[in-house]
XYZ file of C-alpha atoms in Angstrom:
545
model
C 0.000 0.000 0.000
C 2.823 2.372 0.816
C 4.418 1.740 -2.554
C 1.143 2.353 -4.314
C 0.697 5.673 -2.583
C 4.180 6.709 -3.668
C 3.325 6.024 -7.308
C 0.147 8.020 -6.999
C 1.990 10.985 -5.539
C 4.454 10.960 -8.421
C 1.677 11.254 -11.001
C -0.175 14.131 -9.365
C 1.056 17.818 -9.385
C 0.627 20.372 -6.711
C -0.941 23.737 -7.639
C 2.471 25.407 -7.551
C 3.913 22.762 -9.828
C 1.035 23.190 -12.248
C 1.593 26.951 -12.267
C 5.304 26.499 -12.924
C 4.597 24.076 -15.733
C 2.204 26.546 -17.328
C 4.785 29.341 -17.162
C 7.387 27.039 -18.664
C 5.091 26.124 -21.507
C 4.341 29.777 -22.242
C 8.066 30.614 -22.248
C 8.752 27.767 -24.631
C 6.011 28.982 -26.944
C 7.382 32.546 -26.888
C 10.863 31.230 -27.655
C 9.577 29.250 -30.619
C 7.688 32.274 -31.984
C 10.785 34.459 -31.543
C 13.001 32.012 -33.394
C 10.540 31.781 -36.263
C 10.304 35.585 -36.459
C 14.081 35.992 -36.489
C 14.427 33.432 -39.269
C 11.799 35.241 -41.338
C 13.446 38.645 -40.768
C 16.907 37.342 -41.626
C 15.663 35.677 -44.806
C 13.800 38.822 -45.796
C 16.876 40.927 -45.094
C 19.031 38.661 -47.227
C 16.563 38.816 -50.081
C 16.436 42.603 -49.802
C 20.208 42.858 -49.893
C 20.407 40.496 -52.833
C 18.139 42.761 -54.860
C 19.805 46.057 -53.875
C 22.642 47.696 -55.789
C 25.149 46.817 -53.091
C 25.756 43.693 -51.037
C 26.743 43.197 -47.410
C 30.344 42.690 -48.449
C 30.373 45.839 -50.562
C 28.875 47.849 -47.695
C 31.629 46.615 -45.421
C 34.193 47.523 -48.067
C 32.746 51.029 -48.181
C 32.971 51.361 -44.410
C 36.497 50.003 -44.302
C 37.775 52.390 -46.969
C 37.094 55.600 -45.046
C 39.781 57.694 -43.340
C 40.504 58.775 -39.800
C 39.828 62.510 -39.616
C 41.819 62.747 -36.393
C 44.976 61.736 -38.239
C 45.205 65.068 -40.085
C 45.249 67.556 -37.227
C 43.537 70.872 -37.848
C 43.379 70.291 -41.612
C 39.975 68.694 -41.045
C 37.692 71.367 -39.613
C 36.370 70.378 -36.211
C 33.219 71.500 -34.461
C 33.087 75.175 -33.462
C 30.599 77.677 -32.154
C 28.075 78.756 -34.771
C 29.884 81.297 -36.960
C 26.551 82.846 -37.937
C 24.879 83.860 -41.152
C 27.609 86.398 -41.902
C 30.028 83.497 -42.353
C 27.832 82.136 -45.151
C 27.234 85.604 -46.618
C 30.987 86.087 -47.104
C 31.361 82.691 -48.783
C 31.060 81.698 -52.435
C 30.208 78.052 -53.109
C 32.059 76.503 -56.049
C 31.212 73.215 -57.696
C 29.057 71.162 -60.028
C 25.340 70.385 -60.226
C 25.018 69.665 -56.500
C 26.381 73.134 -55.758
C 24.209 74.726 -58.437
C 21.195 73.410 -56.505
C 21.849 76.009 -53.792
C 20.648 78.535 -56.343
C 17.951 76.322 -57.856
C 16.406 75.709 -54.433
C 16.485 79.393 -53.497
C 18.999 78.880 -50.689
C 21.633 81.240 -52.090
C 21.687 84.024 -54.630
C 23.515 83.509 -57.889
C 26.221 85.889 -56.637
C 27.216 83.234 -54.097
C 27.210 80.294 -56.484
C 29.962 79.522 -59.005
C 28.797 76.185 -60.354
C 28.231 74.437 -63.653
C 26.066 71.349 -64.041
C 27.990 68.284 -65.198
C 31.351 69.905 -64.440
C 34.318 67.621 -63.808
C 37.426 68.677 -61.956
C 39.428 68.826 -65.208
C 37.128 71.543 -66.594
C 36.933 73.747 -63.499
C 39.524 76.223 -64.763
C 38.798 76.040 -68.493
C 35.005 76.006 -68.767
C 33.777 79.551 -69.426
C 30.154 79.599 -68.313
C 30.062 82.457 -65.784
C 28.438 85.741 -66.813
C 27.875 89.155 -65.289
C 25.271 91.806 -65.825
C 25.993 94.222 -68.687
C 28.985 92.118 -69.724
C 28.809 89.690 -72.624
C 32.163 88.086 -71.783
C 32.098 84.499 -70.566
C 34.455 83.863 -67.653
C 36.024 80.800 -66.123
C 35.443 80.170 -62.441
C 38.911 81.465 -61.400
C 38.412 84.608 -63.493
C 34.941 85.166 -62.069
C 36.119 84.718 -58.477
C 38.695 87.457 -59.006
C 35.847 89.808 -59.900
C 33.595 88.697 -57.022
C 36.304 89.111 -54.308
C 35.011 86.520 -51.823
C 36.178 86.293 -48.215
C 36.314 82.527 -48.595
C 35.262 79.775 -50.978
C 33.930 76.282 -50.286
C 34.663 73.980 -53.215
C 32.649 70.758 -53.590
C 33.688 68.820 -56.682
C 34.220 65.213 -57.711
C 30.885 63.451 -58.063
C 31.154 63.502 -61.855
C 34.631 61.947 -61.651
C 33.627 59.004 -59.426
C 32.646 56.751 -62.334
C 35.910 54.823 -62.473
C 37.467 56.996 -65.160
C 40.009 58.617 -62.838
C 42.341 57.364 -60.131
C 42.425 59.018 -56.734
C 45.943 60.341 -57.337
C 44.987 61.876 -60.696
C 41.863 63.376 -59.178
C 43.772 64.984 -56.305
C 46.438 66.275 -58.692
C 43.819 67.877 -60.964
C 42.061 69.334 -57.923
C 45.337 70.792 -56.667
C 46.057 72.394 -60.050
C 42.567 73.908 -60.163
C 42.940 75.403 -56.682
C 46.371 76.765 -57.567
C 44.812 78.582 -60.503
C 42.049 79.982 -58.292
C 44.599 81.187 -55.737
C 46.674 82.733 -58.499
C 43.630 84.549 -59.857
C 42.548 85.794 -56.421
C 45.042 85.110 -53.610
C 43.024 86.889 -50.914
C 40.390 84.265 -50.093
C 40.458 81.306 -47.722
C 40.097 77.974 -49.521
C 37.965 75.225 -47.984
C 37.546 71.888 -49.763
C 34.329 70.025 -48.986
C 34.373 66.252 -49.133
C 32.978 64.692 -52.266
C 29.423 63.963 -51.054
C 28.492 60.302 -50.642
C 26.020 58.636 -52.951
C 23.087 56.513 -51.740
C 23.275 52.749 -51.858
C 20.527 52.878 -54.481
C 22.136 54.936 -57.228
C 20.675 52.867 -60.017
C 20.271 55.891 -62.300
C 24.066 56.298 -62.173
C 25.307 52.697 -61.994
C 28.935 53.548 -62.753
C 29.293 55.738 -59.680
C 31.222 54.113 -56.837
C 31.201 54.971 -53.146
C 34.531 53.203 -52.726
C 35.992 55.571 -55.326
C 34.520 58.567 -53.496
C 36.140 57.398 -50.261
C 39.480 57.109 -52.046
C 38.989 60.590 -53.506
C 38.328 62.068 -50.067
C 41.393 60.447 -48.564
C 43.517 61.899 -51.367
C 41.844 65.311 -50.950
C 42.512 65.609 -47.235
C 46.184 64.816 -47.869
C 46.287 67.431 -50.630
C 44.727 70.012 -48.290
C 47.236 69.231 -45.567
C 50.084 69.684 -48.028
C 48.860 73.053 -49.347
C 47.431 74.648 -46.204
C 43.774 74.388 -47.256
C 41.017 73.206 -44.914
C 38.862 70.126 -45.387
C 35.137 70.226 -44.562
C 34.167 66.635 -43.798
C 30.493 66.761 -44.788
C 30.538 62.974 -45.134
C 29.885 62.629 -41.417
C 26.684 64.626 -41.917
C 25.411 62.884 -45.052
C 26.643 59.311 -44.638
C 24.618 56.545 -43.025
C 25.793 53.621 -40.931
C 26.102 51.464 -44.045
C 28.773 53.738 -45.498
C 26.511 55.256 -48.173
C 24.586 58.511 -48.309
C 21.428 58.510 -46.218
C 18.406 57.818 -48.419
C 16.475 60.773 -47.008
C 18.898 63.176 -48.679
C 18.395 61.816 -52.235
C 15.689 61.027 -54.741
C 15.332 57.290 -55.301
C 18.086 56.009 -57.567
C 19.615 59.505 -57.838
C 22.898 61.016 -56.653
C 21.839 64.664 -56.409
C 21.295 66.251 -53.016
C 17.884 67.367 -51.828
C 17.229 70.759 -50.286
C 17.450 69.357 -46.745
C 20.945 68.073 -47.447
C 22.073 71.451 -48.806
C 20.644 73.242 -45.778
C 22.436 70.725 -43.599
C 25.745 71.397 -45.346
C 25.443 75.148 -44.772
C 24.613 74.588 -41.103
C 27.518 72.160 -40.845
C 29.846 74.754 -42.412
C 28.738 77.325 -39.833
C 29.433 74.959 -36.937
C 32.705 73.672 -38.401
C 34.006 77.079 -39.391
C 37.475 78.266 -40.321
C 37.639 81.300 -38.086
C 40.402 83.529 -36.810
C 41.949 84.210 -40.201
C 42.736 87.699 -41.433
C 40.526 89.281 -44.070
C 43.215 89.849 -46.687
C 41.031 91.404 -49.365
C 42.405 94.751 -50.559
C 38.880 95.999 -51.278
C 35.307 94.843 -51.715
C 34.140 97.637 -53.991
C 32.564 97.486 -57.430
C 31.668 93.817 -57.375
C 29.597 92.974 -60.470
C 26.245 91.197 -60.423
C 26.021 87.616 -61.630
C 23.548 86.556 -64.297
C 22.779 83.104 -65.664
C 23.368 83.796 -69.349
C 25.519 86.085 -71.450
C 24.307 89.397 -72.814
C 24.176 92.984 -71.758
C 20.977 92.674 -69.784
C 21.519 89.348 -68.045
C 18.659 86.858 -68.003
C 15.124 87.482 -69.133
C 13.928 88.095 -65.591
C 16.101 91.161 -65.172
C 15.133 94.498 -66.643
C 17.651 96.304 -68.784
C 18.800 99.500 -67.111
C 18.733 102.637 -69.234
C 22.032 104.458 -68.714
C 21.871 108.070 -67.565
C 23.871 110.173 -70.068
C 24.879 112.561 -67.257
C 25.984 109.838 -64.814
C 29.619 110.004 -63.727
C 31.878 107.337 -62.334
C 35.029 106.921 -60.279
C 38.044 104.800 -61.179
C 40.502 103.921 -58.425
C 43.725 101.956 -58.836
C 45.736 100.543 -55.932
C 48.919 98.642 -55.178
C 48.395 95.540 -53.083
C 49.506 96.379 -49.523
C 51.737 99.084 -51.026
C 54.387 96.455 -51.713
C 56.150 95.389 -54.877
C 55.632 98.317 -57.200
C 53.977 101.609 -58.033
C 51.481 103.115 -60.472
C 52.053 105.476 -63.364
C 49.533 107.445 -65.422
C 50.627 110.166 -67.825
C 52.988 112.509 -65.973
C 52.113 110.980 -62.593
C 54.437 108.231 -61.362
C 55.571 106.476 -58.218
C 52.091 106.331 -56.649
C 50.495 103.485 -54.719
C 46.975 104.858 -55.277
C 45.467 106.735 -58.206
C 41.885 108.005 -58.209
C 39.990 109.533 -61.126
C 36.563 111.043 -60.539
C 33.722 112.451 -62.615
C 34.355 110.077 -65.482
C 31.721 109.657 -68.176
C 31.187 106.997 -70.795
C 33.290 109.109 -73.168
C 36.392 109.160 -70.935
C 39.269 106.715 -70.783
C 42.007 106.164 -68.217
C 45.358 104.455 -68.802
C 47.368 103.210 -65.827
C 50.587 101.200 -65.758
C 51.724 98.986 -62.897
C 55.509 99.252 -62.525
C 57.280 96.487 -60.610
C 60.016 97.400 -58.139
C 63.448 95.790 -58.219
C 63.210 92.152 -57.272
C 59.478 92.016 -58.003
C 57.320 91.290 -60.999
C 53.784 92.216 -61.940
C 51.289 89.375 -61.557
C 47.875 90.765 -62.519
C 45.137 93.174 -61.600
C 42.566 92.023 -59.070
C 39.865 91.798 -61.758
C 41.907 89.271 -63.722
C 43.545 91.613 -66.234
C 47.069 90.296 -66.787
C 48.504 93.290 -68.661
C 50.509 95.736 -66.502
C 49.217 98.575 -68.678
C 45.447 98.856 -68.797
C 43.027 101.296 -70.372
C 39.508 101.580 -68.987
C 36.871 103.348 -71.086
C 33.165 103.405 -71.874
C 32.467 103.612 -68.153
C 29.171 102.070 -67.068
C 30.109 101.585 -63.429
C 32.808 102.508 -60.941
C 36.159 100.761 -61.195
C 38.282 99.795 -58.207
C 41.141 97.416 -58.934
C 44.424 96.480 -57.310
C 47.750 95.744 -58.953
C 49.349 92.598 -57.569
C 53.093 92.048 -57.499
C 55.186 89.188 -56.218
C 58.841 88.738 -55.488
C 60.631 87.290 -58.466
C 61.006 83.603 -58.057
C 64.638 82.665 -57.693
C 66.540 79.743 -56.331
C 70.120 79.424 -55.120
C 72.282 77.104 -53.082
C 73.357 77.739 -49.535
C 76.716 76.200 -50.428
C 77.448 78.641 -53.279
C 77.793 77.622 -56.910
C 80.603 75.063 -56.975
C 82.795 72.871 -54.841
C 85.624 70.375 -55.141
C 85.869 67.330 -52.942
C 87.796 64.077 -52.835
C 86.427 60.779 -54.031
C 84.601 58.943 -51.286
C 83.694 62.103 -49.380
C 80.082 63.099 -48.693
C 78.453 66.354 -49.845
C 74.884 67.711 -49.573
C 73.277 70.764 -51.193
C 70.489 72.884 -49.682
C 68.406 75.486 -51.506
C 67.284 79.015 -50.795
C 64.147 80.178 -52.617
C 62.783 83.706 -52.934
C 59.297 84.501 -54.153
C 57.646 81.187 -53.393
C 57.120 78.579 -50.742
C 59.351 75.536 -50.956
C 57.781 72.139 -50.348
C 59.011 68.582 -50.634
C 57.221 68.302 -53.960
C 57.896 71.511 -55.885
C 61.705 71.286 -56.089
C 63.103 68.848 -58.658
C 66.758 67.788 -58.593
C 68.640 66.528 -61.630
C 72.227 65.317 -61.895
C 73.832 65.622 -65.325
C 70.374 65.890 -66.846
C 68.791 62.912 -65.071
C 66.043 63.381 -62.473
C 67.027 61.982 -59.101
C 64.587 63.246 -56.440
C 62.392 66.060 -55.129
C 62.803 67.941 -51.871
C 64.685 70.651 -50.026
C 68.125 69.083 -50.319
C 70.169 66.545 -52.240
C 73.413 64.810 -51.472
C 75.380 61.595 -51.272
C 77.390 60.174 -48.443
C 80.141 58.983 -50.785
C 80.682 60.536 -54.225
C 82.488 58.787 -57.051
C 85.122 60.609 -59.040
C 83.787 62.853 -61.805
C 82.212 66.225 -62.587
C 78.551 66.673 -61.704
C 76.157 69.410 -62.855
C 73.504 69.360 -60.135
C 70.386 71.400 -60.979
C 67.542 72.332 -58.644
C 64.334 73.593 -60.300
C 61.335 75.073 -58.491
C 57.795 75.521 -59.804
C 55.433 77.775 -57.852
C 52.043 78.416 -59.417
C 53.473 78.038 -62.887
C 56.513 80.246 -62.256
C 59.812 78.486 -62.815
C 63.338 79.078 -61.603
C 66.428 76.908 -61.542
C 70.073 76.989 -60.514
C 72.996 74.681 -61.266
C 75.833 73.693 -58.961
C 79.097 72.228 -60.269
C 80.600 69.576 -58.065
C 84.046 68.256 -58.950
C 85.014 65.026 -57.273
C 88.715 64.406 -57.596
C 89.840 60.847 -57.922
C 91.756 59.560 -55.005
C 95.500 59.392 -55.911
C 96.655 55.955 -56.997
C 98.915 54.814 -54.233
C 102.493 54.056 -55.359
C 103.117 50.333 -55.217
C 104.850 49.449 -52.046
C 108.335 48.219 -52.897
C 109.095 44.783 -51.696
C 111.269 45.257 -48.710
C 114.936 44.560 -49.421
C 115.780 41.567 -47.340
C 118.317 42.342 -44.782
C 121.412 40.217 -45.315
C 121.862 37.551 -42.763
C 124.497 38.993 -40.539
C 127.795 37.177 -40.672
C 128.433 35.888 -37.238
C 130.951 38.040 -35.590
C 134.137 36.126 -35.210
C 135.335 35.792 -31.729
C 137.994 38.375 -31.407
C 141.476 36.986 -31.517
C 142.739 37.551 -28.094
C 145.565 39.880 -28.105
C 148.615 38.130 -26.755
C 149.358 39.278 -23.347
C 152.638 40.986 -23.761
C 155.325 39.278 -21.850
C 156.212 41.698 -19.224
C 159.644 42.902 -19.630
C 161.402 41.521 -16.684
C 162.724 44.088 -14.528
C 166.411 43.664 -14.220
C 167.238 41.795 -11.081
C 169.014 44.269 -9.034
C 172.450 43.332 -8.211
C 172.194 41.738 -4.818
C 173.601 43.971 -2.263
C 176.405 42.309 -0.680
C 175.685 41.639 2.847
C 178.228 43.338 4.839
C 180.514 40.940 6.296
C 179.941 41.180 9.938
C 182.885 41.993 11.900
C 183.716 38.916 13.687
C 182.769 39.144 17.276
C 185.362 37.981 19.506
C 183.992 35.063 21.308
C 184.575 35.338 24.954
C 186.532 32.648 26.276
C 184.107 30.508 28.207
C 184.755 30.059 31.731
C 185.201 26.563 32.633
C 182.066 24.842 33.765
C 182.213 22.995 36.977
C 181.443 19.408 36.786
C 177.876 18.588 37.788
C 177.383 17.162 41.190
C 176.364 13.687 41.315
C 172.729 13.292 42.386
C 173.695 10.985 45.023
C 175.553 13.654 46.544
C 173.495 16.174 48.522
C 173.558 19.681 47.370
C 174.585 22.539 49.353
C 171.665 24.078 51.084
C 170.064 21.197 52.898
C 167.314 18.749 52.009
C 164.853 19.304 49.389
């Protein structure tokens, strides 16, 4: 009976056990549902990725090909206080169709936009599509910037080059050349390079575009900026999503062009990642022309043509940049750094010549005119231009012009340059006509005998200068053959010296013996007769003994 009760107790559950079993069953059911849901989501995700323009592996490749902004110091603009609307107002935005959309979307006036749709970096300096009111001349972007006199420019180029037709190195080199031409045309503005904007993962309308290429472009650009002293505006961190592509909300489906929200975001980002604290180097901000979309005297069809007042007069003022490098001459007036002509009408003309001082050369006028002598006439507006001079570019060697050394010795040359900044890349060294390296110096630790013409050439913004150093390396003298040493003759053993015979001493003559004197004979005393001894038996006189 006891055993039977034990079996019965094993089969029955207490209320608490039943409750626990119910909870366990519910948990198991929830776990099963969760697993099924995860499997469905994962499968759906895989299908979605299979049908998209990029795969998981390509997304990872995009993420892995970015660059570390912290590795480039202050070249990459960091977060700042809001620089305000005035910061944007003093800025001209330069670029392609994405930049042109600032104007199309009513975010900026045409005066603040220097952009051409479809423009590639190779055409930035040669395409002449910029026009001004009452001026039928078509200008390139560098020429137009010289007339607009901006405080700073933000350049955003490269989308049209990201189709695989250009390597990152070629792109950065073309970009650098374009910026050099802009700086040459108007050297008074700060230059900020915006990152090539990312493209969305769905860019099916532009299938040849590559986000990996854009990442490579941006890495090359930030290095170029660091080299040249420009700043890099890393708008990628604003526009890019976690998958390494542009966020979909900033683009039309399948498109690569930025929406209005993205452009607003870029301007806000520029204000809070501002390049502040720089000097306003502009000589003047007067007489800036008005931009129009198309050529012609009246601008576009939306602008009314002004009827000139026949009695209107104008002022023409000519300046020397910072009063350095030269002077101005007009007629009998010479040696001036400022000339001002007032009350000019459309019938007047003014001729002014910029005269470079010793050691300087004329570069251009601030409106792009490259002739030192200019004549302004048919005045329709005031003129205010500045003559720009620069020190003549020259290069020399710190060590002089020649030297003579011995073979095997070391010798290194160092350059001095005037009129341009020397970098590791803009000085080319050649030895006897063959290129050997670039950089500030050139030398060898051990020169071979010969005569070397060593030339250093510098190129700064298209200006060239070179100098040649003659190094004579004298051959080391051929050492005279060392004569075989003459063997020393084996010394003849020194014969034992023949002993000199000891001279027989000359015997001293034996002195004649001195004759002993014959002693006088001594007369012997006659002995007294000795008494006969007493016989012992006889007692002696004197008693007993």
